[in-house]
Each structure stands twice: as structure tokens, then as C-alpha cells.
mmCIF file of C-alpha atoms in Angstrom:
data_model
loop_
_atom_site.group_PDB
_atom_site.id
_atom_site.type_symbol
_atom_site.label_atom_id
_atom_site.label_comp_id
_atom_site.label_asym_id
_atom_site.label_seq_id
_atom_site.Cartn_x
_atom_site.Cartn_y
_atom_site.Cartn_z
ATOM 1 C CA MET R 1010 -35.641 -15.033 24.482
ATOM 2 C CA ALA R 1011 -32.029 -15.405 22.939
ATOM 3 C CA LYS R 1012 -29.050 -13.612 24.227
ATOM 4 C CA ILE R 1013 -26.985 -13.947 21.129
ATOM 5 C CA LYS R 1014 -27.806 -12.604 18.267
ATOM 6 C CA LEU R 1015 -27.177 -12.916 14.206
ATOM 7 C CA LEU R 1016 -25.538 -8.946 13.501
ATOM 8 C CA ASP R 1017 -26.863 -7.344 10.547
ATOM 9 C CA GLU R 1018 -24.514 -6.956 7.584
ATOM 10 C CA ASP R 1019 -24.133 -3.689 7.117
ATOM 11 C CA LEU R 1020 -22.987 -3.290 11.078
ATOM 12 C CA ILE R 1021 -20.605 -6.544 10.060
ATOM 13 C CA ASN R 1022 -19.389 -4.324 7.144
ATOM 14 C CA LYS R 1023 -18.560 -1.707 9.114
ATOM 15 C CA ILE R 1024 -16.922 -3.707 12.112
ATOM 16 C CA ALA R 1025 -14.671 -5.382 9.386
ATOM 17 C CA ALA R 1026 -13.735 -2.655 7.233
ATOM 18 C CA GLY R 1027 -12.131 -0.696 11.258
ATOM 19 C CA GLU R 1028 -9.771 -3.684 10.883
ATOM 20 C CA VAL R 1029 -8.395 -2.821 7.440
ATOM 21 C CA ILE R 1030 -8.844 1.052 7.207
ATOM 22 C CA GLU R 1031 -7.778 2.880 9.949
ATOM 23 C CA ARG R 1032 -7.092 6.224 8.597
ATOM 24 C CA PRO R 1033 -6.900 7.491 5.452
ATOM 25 C CA ALA R 1034 -3.331 6.548 4.160
ATOM 26 C CA SER R 1035 -4.988 2.638 4.486
ATOM 27 C CA VAL R 1036 -6.445 3.335 1.829
ATOM 28 C CA VAL R 1037 -4.281 5.241 0.264
ATOM 29 C CA LYS R 1038 -2.501 1.496 -0.027
ATOM 30 C CA GLU R 1039 -5.063 -0.924 -0.124
ATOM 31 C CA LEU R 1040 -5.642 0.279 -4.000
ATOM 32 C CA LEU R 1041 -1.518 1.786 -4.820
ATOM 33 C CA GLU R 1042 -1.677 -3.106 -4.395
ATOM 34 C CA ASN R 1043 -4.493 -3.055 -6.438
ATOM 35 C CA SER R 1044 -3.143 -0.944 -9.427
ATOM 36 C CA LEU R 1045 0.319 -3.049 -9.177
ATOM 37 C CA ASP R 1046 -1.036 -6.131 -8.909
ATOM 38 C CA SER R 1047 -2.698 -4.774 -11.889
ATOM 39 C CA GLY R 1048 0.474 -4.595 -13.693
ATOM 40 C CA ALA R 1049 0.328 -0.432 -13.512
ATOM 41 C CA THR R 1050 2.859 2.017 -15.394
ATOM 42 C CA ILE R 1051 1.378 5.113 -14.111
ATOM 43 C CA ILE R 1052 -0.074 5.575 -10.788
ATOM 44 C CA ASN R 1053 -1.976 8.971 -9.982
ATOM 45 C CA ILE R 1054 -2.888 10.056 -6.931
ATOM 46 C CA ASP R 1055 -4.702 13.210 -5.865
ATOM 47 C CA ILE R 1056 -6.073 13.934 -1.766
ATOM 48 C CA ARG R 1057 -8.625 16.609 -0.688
ATOM 49 C CA ASP R 1058 -8.047 17.490 2.666
ATOM 50 C CA SER R 1059 -5.255 14.869 4.114
ATOM 51 C CA GLY R 1060 -7.390 12.292 2.556
ATOM 52 C CA LYS R 1061 -10.691 12.503 4.823
ATOM 53 C CA LYS R 1062 -12.458 14.370 1.964
ATOM 54 C CA LEU R 1063 -11.578 12.891 -1.536
ATOM 55 C CA ILE R 1064 -8.534 9.834 -2.329
ATOM 56 C CA LYS R 1065 -8.698 9.420 -6.161
ATOM 57 C CA ILE R 1066 -6.100 7.251 -7.985
ATOM 58 C CA ILE R 1067 -5.809 6.530 -11.550
ATOM 59 C CA ASP R 1068 -4.040 4.174 -13.331
ATOM 60 C CA ASN R 1069 -3.511 2.785 -16.554
ATOM 61 C CA GLY R 1070 -3.446 -0.953 -15.429
ATOM 62 C CA SER R 1071 -5.304 -2.990 -16.964
ATOM 63 C CA GLY R 1072 -9.202 -2.860 -16.342
ATOM 64 C CA MET R 1073 -12.215 -5.012 -15.302
ATOM 65 C CA ASP R 1074 -14.503 -5.917 -17.612
ATOM 66 C CA GLU R 1075 -18.345 -5.304 -16.040
ATOM 67 C CA GLU R 1076 -18.759 -8.506 -13.341
ATOM 68 C CA ASP R 1077 -15.339 -8.199 -12.253
ATOM 69 C CA ALA R 1078 -16.410 -4.214 -11.442
ATOM 70 C CA LYS R 1079 -18.991 -6.086 -9.851
ATOM 71 C CA ASN R 1080 -17.897 -8.199 -7.638
ATOM 72 C CA CYS R 1081 -14.857 -6.628 -6.541
ATOM 73 C CA VAL R 1082 -16.425 -4.379 -4.021
ATOM 74 C CA ILE R 1083 -18.376 -7.847 -1.945
ATOM 75 C CA ARG R 1084 -16.196 -9.225 1.268
ATOM 76 C CA HIS R 1085 -13.781 -12.067 0.333
ATOM 77 C CA ALA R 1086 -14.413 -12.173 -3.617
ATOM 78 C CA THR R 1087 -10.925 -11.979 -4.889
ATOM 79 C CA SER R 1088 -9.327 -13.057 -8.370
ATOM 80 C CA LYS R 1089 -6.034 -13.639 -6.500
ATOM 81 C CA ILE R 1090 -6.404 -16.692 -4.256
ATOM 82 C CA ASN R 1091 -7.984 -19.420 -5.053
ATOM 83 C CA SER R 1092 -6.856 -22.595 -1.994
ATOM 84 C CA THR R 1093 -6.086 -22.892 0.585
ATOM 85 C CA ASP R 1094 -2.081 -24.108 -1.006
ATOM 86 C CA ASP R 1095 -2.612 -20.545 -2.567
ATOM 87 C CA LEU R 1096 -2.439 -18.155 1.029
ATOM 88 C CA PHE R 1097 0.243 -20.210 2.393
ATOM 89 C CA SER R 1098 2.022 -19.112 -1.186
ATOM 90 C CA ILE R 1099 0.681 -15.975 -2.063
ATOM 91 C CA GLN R 1100 1.926 -13.524 -5.496
ATOM 92 C CA THR R 1101 0.072 -10.798 -5.102
ATOM 93 C CA LEU R 1102 0.188 -7.804 -3.047
ATOM 94 C CA GLY R 1103 -3.438 -8.056 -1.785
ATOM 95 C CA PHE R 1104 -4.898 -10.773 -1.727
ATOM 96 C CA ARG R 1105 -8.065 -11.383 1.424
ATOM 97 C CA GLY R 1106 -10.466 -9.801 -1.392
ATOM 98 C CA GLU R 1107 -11.211 -7.275 1.916
ATOM 99 C CA ALA R 1108 -9.970 -3.906 1.145
ATOM 100 C CA LEU R 1109 -12.615 -2.723 -1.842
ATOM 101 C CA ALA R 1110 -15.535 -3.436 0.713
ATOM 102 C CA SER R 1111 -13.975 -2.401 3.424
ATOM 103 C CA ILE R 1112 -14.046 1.163 1.983
ATOM 104 C CA ALA R 1113 -16.774 1.449 0.201
ATOM 105 C CA ALA R 1114 -18.312 0.479 3.788
ATOM 106 C CA VAL R 1115 -17.061 3.573 5.329
ATOM 107 C CA SER R 1116 -17.387 6.359 2.021
ATOM 108 C CA ARG R 1117 -18.303 7.379 -1.009
ATOM 109 C CA LEU R 1118 -17.183 5.893 -3.406
ATOM 110 C CA GLY R 1119 -16.739 5.200 -6.427
ATOM 111 C CA ILE R 1120 -14.637 2.983 -9.816
ATOM 112 C CA THR R 1121 -14.724 3.482 -12.773
ATOM 113 C CA THR R 1122 -12.449 1.287 -15.339
ATOM 114 C CA LYS R 1123 -11.947 -0.566 -18.819
ATOM 115 C CA LYS R 1124 -10.154 -2.962 -19.930
ATOM 116 C CA LYS R 1125 -7.857 -3.242 -23.057
ATOM 117 C CA ASN R 1126 -9.538 -3.387 -26.557
ATOM 118 C CA GLU R 1127 -12.902 -2.982 -24.574
ATOM 119 C CA LEU R 1128 -15.574 -0.498 -26.344
ATOM 120 C CA GLU R 1129 -16.848 0.431 -23.268
ATOM 121 C CA GLY R 1130 -15.755 0.892 -19.572
ATOM 122 C CA PHE R 1131 -17.759 0.303 -16.690
ATOM 123 C CA ASN R 1132 -19.077 2.455 -13.504
ATOM 124 C CA ILE R 1133 -20.298 2.182 -10.538
ATOM 125 C CA VAL R 1134 -20.810 4.166 -7.237
ATOM 126 C CA LEU R 1135 -21.966 2.599 -3.434
ATOM 127 C CA GLU R 1136 -23.348 5.136 -0.425
ATOM 128 C CA GLY R 1137 -22.332 3.337 2.702
ATOM 129 C CA GLY R 1138 -21.154 -0.013 0.825
ATOM 130 C CA LYS R 1139 -24.709 0.076 -0.400
ATOM 131 C CA VAL R 1140 -24.820 0.831 -5.319
ATOM 132 C CA VAL R 1141 -26.408 3.676 -5.934
ATOM 133 C CA SER R 1142 -25.651 3.515 -9.925
ATOM 134 C CA SER R 1143 -23.766 1.335 -11.934
ATOM 135 C CA GLY R 1144 -23.768 1.066 -15.965
ATOM 136 C CA PRO R 1145 -21.931 1.413 -18.527
ATOM 137 C CA ILE R 1146 -19.446 4.090 -19.573
ATOM 138 C CA GLY R 1147 -16.508 5.930 -22.214
ATOM 139 C CA VAL R 1148 -13.438 5.994 -20.490
ATOM 140 C CA ASN R 1149 -9.054 5.321 -21.130
ATOM 141 C CA GLU R 1150 -8.074 2.125 -20.444
ATOM 142 C CA GLY R 1151 -7.749 1.640 -16.754
ATOM 143 C CA THR R 1152 -8.909 1.694 -13.136
ATOM 144 C CA THR R 1153 -9.958 5.096 -11.702
ATOM 145 C CA VAL R 1154 -11.304 4.576 -7.954
ATOM 146 C CA GLU R 1155 -12.676 7.418 -5.815
ATOM 147 C CA VAL R 1156 -13.218 7.928 -2.428
ATOM 148 C CA HIS R 1157 -15.481 10.450 -0.936
ATOM 149 C CA ASP R 1158 -15.858 11.181 2.574
ATOM 150 C CA LEU R 1159 -13.984 8.571 3.895
ATOM 151 C CA PHE R 1160 -15.609 7.742 6.731
ATOM 152 C CA PHE R 1161 -19.259 9.807 6.680
ATOM 153 C CA ASN R 1162 -21.113 7.381 8.114
ATOM 154 C CA THR R 1163 -18.601 6.410 10.877
ATOM 155 C CA PRO R 1164 -17.935 9.847 13.209
ATOM 156 C CA ALA R 1165 -16.402 7.902 16.092
ATOM 157 C CA ARG R 1166 -13.639 6.748 14.347
ATOM 158 C CA LYS R 1167 -13.490 9.861 12.249
ATOM 159 C CA LYS R 1168 -12.553 11.904 15.803
ATOM 160 C CA PHE R 1169 -9.697 9.730 15.932
ATOM 161 C CA LEU R 1170 -7.808 10.397 13.444
ATOM 162 C CA LYS R 1171 -4.953 12.541 13.993
ATOM 163 C CA SER R 1172 -4.262 16.215 12.646
ATOM 164 C CA ASP R 1173 -4.124 16.964 9.418
ATOM 165 C CA PRO R 1174 -0.283 16.851 8.816
ATOM 166 C CA ILE R 1175 0.288 13.968 10.930
ATOM 167 C CA GLU R 1176 -2.654 12.283 8.321
ATOM 168 C CA LEU R 1177 -1.041 13.350 5.179
ATOM 169 C CA ARG R 1178 2.539 12.938 6.255
ATOM 170 C CA HIS R 1179 1.331 9.235 6.733
ATOM 171 C CA ILE R 1180 -0.067 9.370 2.804
ATOM 172 C CA ILE R 1181 3.005 11.182 1.824
ATOM 173 C CA ASP R 1182 5.253 7.908 3.607
ATOM 174 C CA ILE R 1183 3.362 5.380 1.593
ATOM 175 C CA VAL R 1184 3.782 6.702 -1.896
ATOM 176 C CA LEU R 1185 7.708 6.867 -0.546
ATOM 177 C CA ARG R 1186 7.871 3.805 0.173
ATOM 178 C CA TYR R 1187 6.113 2.088 -3.052
ATOM 179 C CA SER R 1188 7.747 4.391 -4.912
ATOM 180 C CA LEU R 1189 11.605 3.952 -3.873
ATOM 181 C CA PHE R 1190 10.382 0.098 -4.835
ATOM 182 C CA ASN R 1191 8.545 0.440 -8.284
ATOM 183 C CA LYS R 1192 11.794 2.093 -10.391
ATOM 184 C CA ARG R 1193 10.098 1.360 -13.437
ATOM 185 C CA ILE R 1194 6.536 2.678 -12.426
ATOM 186 C CA SER R 1195 5.818 5.968 -12.597
ATOM 187 C CA PHE R 1196 4.248 7.734 -9.416
ATOM 188 C CA LYS R 1197 2.456 11.497 -8.699
ATOM 189 C CA LEU R 1198 0.977 12.148 -5.227
ATOM 190 C CA SER R 1199 -1.151 15.992 -5.598
ATOM 191 C CA HIS R 1200 -3.130 17.256 -2.170
ATOM 192 C CA GLU R 1201 -5.022 20.353 -2.908
ATOM 193 C CA ASN R 1202 -3.032 20.246 -6.175
ATOM 194 C CA HIS R 1203 0.440 20.914 -5.062
ATOM 195 C CA VAL R 1204 2.849 18.063 -5.972
ATOM 196 C CA LEU R 1205 3.812 16.437 -3.270
ATOM 197 C CA VAL R 1206 5.491 13.735 -5.197
ATOM 198 C CA ASN R 1207 6.759 13.010 -8.685
ATOM 199 C CA SER R 1208 8.145 10.300 -8.427
ATOM 200 C CA PRO R 1209 8.684 8.903 -13.023
ATOM 201 C CA ALA R 1210 9.630 5.792 -13.618
ATOM 202 C CA VAL R 1211 14.072 5.267 -13.950
ATOM 203 C CA GLU R 1212 16.136 2.225 -15.300
ATOM 204 C CA ASP R 1213 17.755 1.922 -11.130
ATOM 205 C CA LEU R 1214 16.958 1.899 -7.616
ATOM 206 C CA GLN R 1215 19.997 4.151 -7.188
ATOM 207 C CA SER R 1216 17.771 6.595 -9.568
ATOM 208 C CA ASN R 1217 15.086 6.273 -8.734
ATOM 209 C CA VAL R 1218 16.777 7.301 -4.996
ATOM 210 C CA ALA R 1219 18.480 9.996 -6.079
ATOM 211 C CA SER R 1220 14.642 11.253 -7.155
ATOM 212 C CA ILE R 1221 13.463 10.845 -4.237
ATOM 213 C CA TYR R 1222 15.496 11.464 -0.846
ATOM 214 C CA GLY R 1223 17.594 13.841 -3.159
ATOM 215 C CA ILE R 1224 21.185 13.350 -5.302
ATOM 216 C CA SER R 1225 24.401 13.306 -3.078
ATOM 217 C CA LEU R 1226 22.616 10.541 -0.840
ATOM 218 C CA ALA R 1227 22.073 8.268 -2.770
ATOM 219 C CA LYS R 1228 25.832 9.703 -4.072
ATOM 220 C CA ASP R 1229 27.051 7.503 -1.262
ATOM 221 C CA LEU R 1230 24.541 4.843 -0.772
ATOM 222 C CA LEU R 1231 26.125 1.237 -0.539
ATOM 223 C CA ALA R 1232 24.323 -1.118 -2.959
ATOM 224 C CA ILE R 1233 23.350 -4.324 -1.210
ATOM 225 C CA GLU R 1234 23.915 -7.661 -3.302
ATOM 226 C CA TYR R 1235 23.910 -10.962 -1.369
ATOM 227 C CA THR R 1236 22.657 -14.866 -3.033
ATOM 228 C CA ASP R 1237 21.688 -17.715 -1.175
ATOM 229 C CA GLU R 1238 19.853 -20.831 -1.454
ATOM 230 C CA ASN R 1239 17.128 -19.025 0.834
ATOM 231 C CA VAL R 1240 17.179 -15.198 -0.182
ATOM 232 C CA LYS R 1241 18.419 -13.094 -2.592
ATOM 233 C CA ILE R 1242 18.905 -9.900 -1.118
ATOM 234 C CA SER R 1243 18.983 -5.986 -3.023
ATOM 235 C CA GLY R 1244 19.343 -2.895 -1.928
ATOM 236 C CA TYR R 1245 21.434 -0.132 -0.872
ATOM 237 C CA ILE R 1246 22.274 0.947 2.417
ATOM 238 C CA ALA R 1247 23.718 4.347 3.983
ATOM 239 C CA LYS R 1248 27.731 4.333 5.658
ATOM 240 C CA PRO R 1249 27.175 4.966 8.788
ATOM 241 C CA ASN R 1250 28.087 9.393 9.025
ATOM 242 C CA ASN R 1251 24.343 8.899 7.357
ATOM 243 C CA SER R 1252 22.743 7.834 10.153
ATOM 244 C CA ARG R 1253 19.613 9.682 10.715
ATOM 245 C CA ASN R 1254 18.407 11.007 14.477
ATOM 246 C CA ASP R 1255 14.794 8.939 13.405
ATOM 247 C CA LYS R 1256 13.431 5.313 10.904
ATOM 248 C CA ASN R 1257 12.095 7.429 8.215
ATOM 249 C CA GLN R 1258 14.093 6.903 5.960
ATOM 250 C CA GLN R 1259 14.783 3.210 6.941
ATOM 251 C CA SER R 1260 12.643 0.861 4.076
ATOM 252 C CA ILE R 1261 12.006 -3.205 4.156
ATOM 253 C CA PHE R 1262 10.568 -5.196 0.970
ATOM 254 C CA VAL R 1263 9.549 -8.552 1.058
ATOM 255 C CA ASN R 1264 8.411 -9.717 -2.071
ATOM 256 C CA GLY R 1265 8.015 -5.910 -3.376
ATOM 257 C CA ARG R 1266 5.764 -6.028 -0.429
ATOM 258 C CA TRP R 1267 6.506 -3.124 1.791
ATOM 259 C CA VAL R 1268 6.811 -4.925 5.740
ATOM 260 C CA LYS R 1269 7.531 -4.240 9.588
ATOM 261 C CA ASN R 1270 9.836 -7.157 10.126
ATOM 262 C CA GLU R 1271 11.758 -6.702 13.878
ATOM 263 C CA ASP R 1272 13.766 -9.731 12.593
ATOM 264 C CA ILE R 1273 15.217 -8.386 10.317
ATOM 265 C CA ASN R 1274 15.746 -4.472 10.723
ATOM 266 C CA LYS R 1275 17.419 -6.434 14.370
ATOM 267 C CA ALA R 1276 19.622 -8.038 11.450
ATOM 268 C CA VAL R 1277 20.469 -5.224 10.020
ATOM 269 C CA TYR R 1278 21.337 -3.157 13.323
ATOM 270 C CA ASP R 1279 23.252 -5.849 13.738
ATOM 271 C CA GLY R 1280 25.269 -5.757 10.308
ATOM 272 C CA TYR R 1281 25.647 -2.423 12.034
ATOM 273 C CA HIS R 1282 27.251 -2.630 15.237
ATOM 274 C CA SER R 1283 29.580 -0.506 17.070
ATOM 275 C CA LEU R 1284 29.719 2.131 14.167
ATOM 276 C CA LEU R 1285 25.775 3.829 14.335
ATOM 277 C CA PHE R 1286 26.202 6.413 17.429
ATOM 278 C CA VAL R 1287 23.764 5.727 19.791
ATOM 279 C CA GLY R 1288 19.947 7.579 19.247
ATOM 280 C CA LYS R 1289 21.160 7.269 15.750
ATOM 281 C CA HIS R 1290 19.477 4.565 13.025
ATOM 282 C CA PRO R 1291 20.571 4.010 9.315
ATOM 283 C CA ILE R 1292 19.806 4.248 6.286
ATOM 284 C CA PHE R 1293 18.258 1.670 4.444
ATOM 285 C CA ILE R 1294 16.297 -0.080 1.332
ATOM 286 C CA LEU R 1295 16.392 -3.444 1.047
ATOM 287 C CA ASN R 1296 14.426 -6.554 -0.680
ATOM 288 C CA LEU R 1297 14.987 -10.129 -0.063
ATOM 289 C CA GLU R 1298 13.245 -12.455 -2.376
ATOM 290 C CA LEU R 1299 11.987 -15.292 -0.533
ATOM 291 C CA ASN R 1300 10.457 -18.461 -1.327
ATOM 292 C CA PRO R 1301 6.047 -17.255 -0.889
ATOM 293 C CA GLU R 1302 5.958 -20.585 1.240
ATOM 294 C CA ARG R 1303 8.088 -19.694 3.325
ATOM 295 C CA VAL R 1304 6.124 -16.294 4.102
ATOM 296 C CA ASP R 1305 3.038 -15.863 6.043
ATOM 297 C CA VAL R 1306 1.759 -12.535 5.163
ATOM 298 C CA ASN R 1307 -1.451 -13.628 6.466
ATOM 299 C CA VAL R 1308 -1.077 -11.999 10.261
ATOM 300 C CA HIS R 1309 -3.198 -9.069 9.988
ATOM 301 C CA PRO R 1310 -5.563 -7.809 8.360
ATOM 302 C CA PRO R 1311 -3.057 -4.850 6.666
ATOM 303 C CA LYS R 1312 -0.934 -6.809 5.916
ATOM 304 C CA THR R 1313 2.331 -5.378 7.023
ATOM 305 C CA GLU R 1314 4.046 -7.505 9.474
ATOM 306 C CA ILE R 1315 4.759 -10.977 8.008
ATOM 307 C CA LYS R 1316 5.877 -14.230 9.880
ATOM 308 C CA ILE R 1317 9.430 -15.515 8.437
ATOM 309 C CA GLU R 1318 9.716 -18.831 8.551
#
């Protein structure tokens, strides 16, 4: 009797979800990036029980029609790439078509959405990846995604989550990173009805830094502007005397995507050279604009690590 057999769809989805959705902060990141890709200018996030009970994200983006709302929860269904060429010149934050399907596989997911100038919106509800209800609904333009009871059907994954304060800190970190860079977008994060992040839309990055990290630090930052034929770099760095004991106030963006990249990180530290005390870390917010064809963001499912040609 054959030992090798095809896994059923439910198990395949749970395995795939494990690659994309590591913790509640992974859900927040994927949904935030979808909201940004939709052109939203207002993004409100509401969470309960450090994201385990509820993650709700409301945006005023372009919304979806009924067909797209039904398709968006199907694995590898995406509006952002169409060919192999597109895969190697990514212009959007999302592109794999995995996030919503992965979230749906390990939660009770509800999506309510409406396109501009449409008479009515559409609502779809899934439990463990299976559609339990769908239909038209009266709603404002934009999209609301509600993720209830994360990992309710994968208790083993739930056991590996850290303490509530640590999981909450990861969520705050994600929202702060994207609110720092997207100055013309209003972000609000609430936990159990307490506002944790309130970053209104502003005209310049320094004002945005002031609203998040404080006026005194923002005043001390040094502006970075550099352009050559390969790269455009913009942002702010702090003077060595403002260095910290940890790396929490370091943000690197490449083409608007928050990333982790050791080569860029090392270049920043090399720039400070001997001006940093041992064990101290600089503050910086940097965006590198590169030809998308020279950046590989398809290194692994969470899309936080990239390779640069």
C-alpha cells in the first residue's frame, strides 16, 4: 500500500498559515499592508486580549466588490501580480495572495467592504477557512476586517505565544513602524478601549517622529538626503549622544516596506564608526528607494527580509 498520499486541503491551509501567521502581530502587519495598498488615508486598529480575542482593522481605502471579496480569501489569489516578471519587480507591499487565506484558516474571519460609488457593500464570514455566511450589507466605503479567536483551531500554536505584554508590544511595534513612515496617513491603535498609538496625518516626517517619539528627540534628529544612479536615501538619524541601550527605535524601509536587512544595518553602524559607545545603538528612520527589479522581497512568507542585488 502506498505510503505517500496527498494532504487534505484543511491541513495544507493550516501548514501554510504557520509560515505566514506566527503571532497576532503577524496578522496586524498583513492587514495593515493591505490597507496601505488600498490607498487608505485613515486606518484604525482595535484589539482585544493582546490580539488573541480580536483584531479589527477599519480603513477608508478603495474597498472591494463582491467577486473580489470572495476571491481574496482563496490561497494564491491576488490582484497585485500577474506574471513571473511582476514577481521580480514588486511595487506593492502585499503580493503573495496568502495572508487572508492563512488568517482565515486559523481564526473566525469577517470581511465587510464597499467600493466607492457602489450602492451597497458585501460581507463574508469564515470559520477555520470555511465560508459560513456571505451577502450584501449597508456599509461605508472602505474595508473592515475582523479576526476573532486567533488560533482557536490550532491550540498547539497558541501555546507557543509569549506573554500578553510581549505580544502586545510586537503589535505596537508594527503599527509604530508603519505610522512613522506614512506621514500622510492617520493611524490609531486601541487595546481594550485604551488608545496606545494615535498618529495623525502630518505634512513632514519630522513632525511625524515628534508625535511618536517626542518633540525633544525630533528636534535633535539630523536629516538624511542622498541620491545617485542606484539609490535614493531619505530619513533621519540621531546624534551619537542620543543613542540607546536597545534597537527599538531603528527603522529601515526599502521602497516603503519595513524590512530587516543586515547589510543596510551594518552600513549605518559603519557610518557612526567610533562615535558610538560600546553597547549603545543609534536611532534612525531610513527609506531607500531602489529599482524594484534589484530587490528580492520574495525571500520568505512574512516579507520582512529582503535581498538586494
